[in-house]
Amino acid sequence: MIDSKAISEALKRIASHTAAASEELCAADGALGDGDLGITVSKGFAEAATAELPDDVGMALLEVAKAFQRVSSSSYGTLLATGFMAAAKLEKGKPGIEPEEMPGLVAAARDAMMARGKGNLGDKTVLDSLDAVASALEGTSPHVMVETTINAAGETLKRYRDLPNKLGRARMFGEKSRGLVDPGQLAFLRIVEGLRYEPHES
Amino acid sequence: MIDSKAISEALKRIASHTAAASEELCAADGALGDGDLGITVSKGFAEAATAELPDDVGMALLEVAKAFQRVSSSSYGTLLATGFMAAAKLEKGKPGIEPEEMPGLVAAARDAMMARGKGNLGDKTVLDSLDAVASALEGTSPHVMVETTINAAGETLKRYRDLPNKLGRARMFGEKSRGLVDPGQLAFLRIVEGLRYEPHES
Amino acid sequence: MKKILNNPADYVDEMLEGMVAAHPEIYAQPVRRVIARAAGAKTGKVGIVTGGGSGHLPIFAGYVGAGLLDACAIGDVFASPSAEQMAEAIRLADGGAGVLRLYGNYGGDVMNFDMAGEMAEMEHDIRTTTVLLTDDVVSAPKEEAEKRRGVAGMVYAFKIAGAAAERGDNLDEVTRIAQKAADACRSIGMALTPCTIPQAGKPTFEIGETEMEMGMGIHGEPGIWRDAIKPADEIADEMLERLMADQPLAKGDRISILVNSLGATPAEELYILYRHAKKVLDAAGIEIVMPLVGRYATSMEMTGATITMIKLDDEMEDLLKARAECAFWRV
Amino acid sequence: MKKILNNPADYVDEMLEGMVAAHPEIYAQPVRRVIARAAGAKTGKVGIVTGGGSGHLPIFAGYVGAGLLDACAIGDVFASPSAEQMAEAIRLADGGAGVLRLYGNYGGDVMNFDMAGEMAEMEHDIRTTTVLLTDDVVSAPKEEAEKRRGVAGMVYAFKIAGAAAERGDNLDEVTRIAQKAADACRSIGMALTPCTIPQAGKPTFEIGETEMEMGMGIHGEPGIWRDAIKPADEIADEMLERLMADQPLAKGDRISILVNSLGATPAEELYILYRHAKKVLDAAGIEIVMPLVGRYATSMEMTGATITMIKLDDEMEDLLKARAECAFWRV
Ligand SMILES: Nc1ncnc2c1ncn2[C@@H]1O[C@H](COP(=O)(O)OP(=O)(O)O)[C@@H](O)[C@H]1O
Ligand SMILES: Nc1ncnc2c1ncn2[C@@H]1O[C@H](COP(=O)(O)OP(=O)(O)O)[C@@H](O)[C@H]1O
Ligand SMILES: [Mg+2]
Ligand SMILES: [Mg+2]
Ligand SMILES: [Mg+2]
Ligand SMILES: [Mg+2]
């Protein structure tokens, strides 16, 4: 069972890992957009990592969503907040997340984010990463879940690299976006890598 | 005695003569100001020449003043209107101007124009022309009055050419105005020349 | 960059601080970058909130005031506010009767405002509705009208919905009327020179010394054509034609029209445009009610103008004429 | 020339036609280039007229309205109206109680308005008085204050004298109060970019890409210094210092302040200036009454700002706050 404390610790690891990846993400977004993605992601997780999380995991996830809202008005921040909020609604009133709920939560996040951003699967966005993760996690045993997630996120990145972006700012680059990784998919990979990241200072 | 009819005929002759001089006057004003003087003078007299003049010469002179006001907002138009109005005030209620009143009327116009434009004699403006004419006309017999006036206006132009302008737009040219005739003095010469002008079509 | 400012990063916050300091009887800023009525929310009244990027004064924050908006979330110049700020605006606008989100159709703003609405409902149990302005006829074809951007039509929507809320209509009514006003608006813009986003430091677009662009958006979004500057009457003709092609008007119809400066274009030139527009409309037998000529929705120091027409019915006309007051506009 | 117009020669007439067409309930143009109140002169009320060149809206004609001016003569862009037009304005403003001529101290305007006053007295037996605005502190040293140009201080003088006339004061009283208001005003301007007179077709002055000029007049008259653009707070500091050096203010003094755009400078930047000005004045213990921030006296599309301060007493404060209405301003 993943309780609020576990969520809080995961957030701290992700904050640390995405802070290190911030420049890389800004550069990727710079090539296909406005170059703010590293800031959005690292600031958002930094804010979430310092939030006081209540024991109710639903309300804890809501706090995470609010942290993203607070620090960023760029698309990715709003989308991640949307995803966390979708999960929050499903977990409201519970003391922890059961591992077998994970695929469903990721799928719920994906759907909410699709609704929010009016995007489709295959548009070469973070939505594709979430979709891949939701499928990969289906029926997975708890101890390989993190690696499965990282693999799925990494595979998505590779699979879409040579396809054109069809949503958001990157869409305007059209055919020129072939060969460039989608910044949001890359960011997602760095985020989930943070789940296994072991900070040196601990 | 100069009655309204005589004034009206004089105005027609001046209108014709200043129309012919319009370009010359614009050029002179262009060298020391904004280049509109030919327009101001020719438009003003054209308007005055077509005005219906009442028999009361005071009111007739007022109509002339109003004609200048109507068509021009440039300094010279306002100053001439001021001069005509000063004369109008003195002649109000009379059927005609007696020749011996002439020097006094010109002097009254000069004084009103000095008050209106806050100028001094010696500033190299039309005021100097009026002043010279007022003095020259003193004690002159009626049949040489026109030639005396033209001479005085012409002499003023020569006398001031090599002095600097001290009033109006031309003042900004400072020392550079030496050697250039004051456009307003030149215009005054052309106006009074019109008093003797014999149009070909008559 | 020919602008009067201190640190470009402080442009928005200093602007808001100055605005509230100048008009403390109208505006308050209870939360950073959220402007609310100085008097606070009115119990029992439906709240109306808006939000969007800075650089468009009086849009957005300027229209907070009696008979108009209740609160507004403000982003960086030409950038969306965060959902958090929008949620704060909703909370501040809430008088217990629900809140209408009334704003322009821009991707980022929509995502954030939807999110903010969910937050407000989840956390504060505030019922919210949404009406989007999509009045810029050039930004998408009629068949995809729902994709159009919102521009100066907002002014009419704020005014009409604001008056409905002020007189005590409930949330569904205010929403219906706001939607009706939004649907009745059509706008088109033209630009002669760009503006500069302080933090970018360079003009938003380039354009030749003697060129104009027809149909350009308020952030410099590309228009329909770019060519030598045309006479004002021709410009007005084309703008009116395009508006009336999208929303046909017939003899006897009543409209209001807003001839709006994007910033630098002086009132003198707006009146030259209005003069011709009125001739055209008079000739077509279309009645003009309460024409607006001035700076109602700007892009800082951009040169250019927009024309908005709203086709009125009795209900909207009454609401348009109702009393209202903010620092930029009094009816 | 990046302007929206037809034939440059028609700029002024088309502008006036549009202005009257847009606000027929406020303005009328009974004689070409003379704007009067739509309702006509009020019998028994002292009339107030002004006049000057075009290109400064809302100055001059825009301020015709209840509690403000009665009539206005309008010249070409930046050029004096004719004395004839001014005389017509006086005649239209006359309600039988005399007429005050209240306008800015520019040579041509003064000659023509004096002339017009004499005409009106001679022809229509209208008693007239004159008050000149000389508020631009940079245009002449304090010892020759009577030579100074009149700029945005006109707004305060129009408002205060207009309110006095509206409440029924007689000509001597209105003249006394107008003179008091004019004497209490101090203004200073700064510019970043020029504007273009339509019939000239080229900018009124040249200035570097990163330069500003402190003290520049509204027609581009040379200022005190030209240098790299300074931060807004420093600009405000210098402007306030120069104003207060000319008219010292002490703790407890009451003023109103107008932070005015010359045209292109957006409201955002005016509020940045105001923010700092208020801090400085607050720190000095000076009370601000009814601050004005916006476009009150412009030079078409010129970029820049002016600051005007008027030192108030009870009488002027009451009159400043009295009701007034024109198309550009409502109090
Ligand atoms: N409407 C959308 N739906 C889903 N994902 C989106 C959408 N728009 C952008 N994204 C994702 O977000 C990434 C860019 O995020 P961000 O830099 O925050 O956007 P921006 O700065 O353009 O607002 C994209 O690479 C893409 O993966
Ligand atoms: N204040 C003044 N007093 C007397 N004469 C003046 C004054 N100003 C200008 N003038 C005369 O008027 C002439 C210029 O007239 P005009 O072209 O109408 O002036 P502007 O176009 O500068 O208003 C000058 O050459 C001078 O003779
Ligand atoms: Mg980005
Ligand atoms: Mg962004
Ligand atoms: Mg001249
Ligand atoms: Mg001239």
XYZ file of C-alpha atoms in Angstrom, chain C residues 67 156 158-167 169 176-177 180-181 254-256 287 289-290 310-324 329 331:
40
model
C -22.184 46.007 -13.177
C -19.781 43.487 -24.649
C -18.626 41.502 -19.690
C -21.042 44.394 -19.821
C -24.173 42.417 -20.652
C -23.505 39.438 -18.386
C -22.308 41.793 -15.648
C -25.573 43.715 -15.767
C -27.590 40.487 -15.636
C -25.677 39.336 -12.563
C -25.999 42.746 -10.940
C -29.759 42.782 -11.280
C -30.308 36.826 -12.269
C -27.508 31.927 -20.882
C -27.282 35.670 -21.400
C -26.133 34.849 -26.119
C -23.921 37.947 -26.011
C -29.961 46.836 -34.117
C -26.301 46.567 -33.262
C -23.704 48.144 -31.087
C -29.510 50.987 -36.230
C -27.019 51.660 -30.267
C -24.413 53.026 -27.833
C -22.868 42.822 -31.532
C -26.332 42.134 -32.852
C -28.745 43.140 -30.133
C -32.207 42.144 -29.016
C -34.243 44.016 -26.394
C -32.853 42.002 -23.508
C -29.223 42.611 -24.472
C -29.823 46.263 -25.285
C -31.266 46.916 -21.826
C -28.356 45.177 -20.158
C -25.823 47.003 -22.319
C -27.283 50.329 -21.234
C -27.506 49.475 -17.542
C -25.257 51.320 -15.108
C -21.722 50.065 -14.704
C -15.455 52.876 -18.388
C -22.086 53.644 -18.298
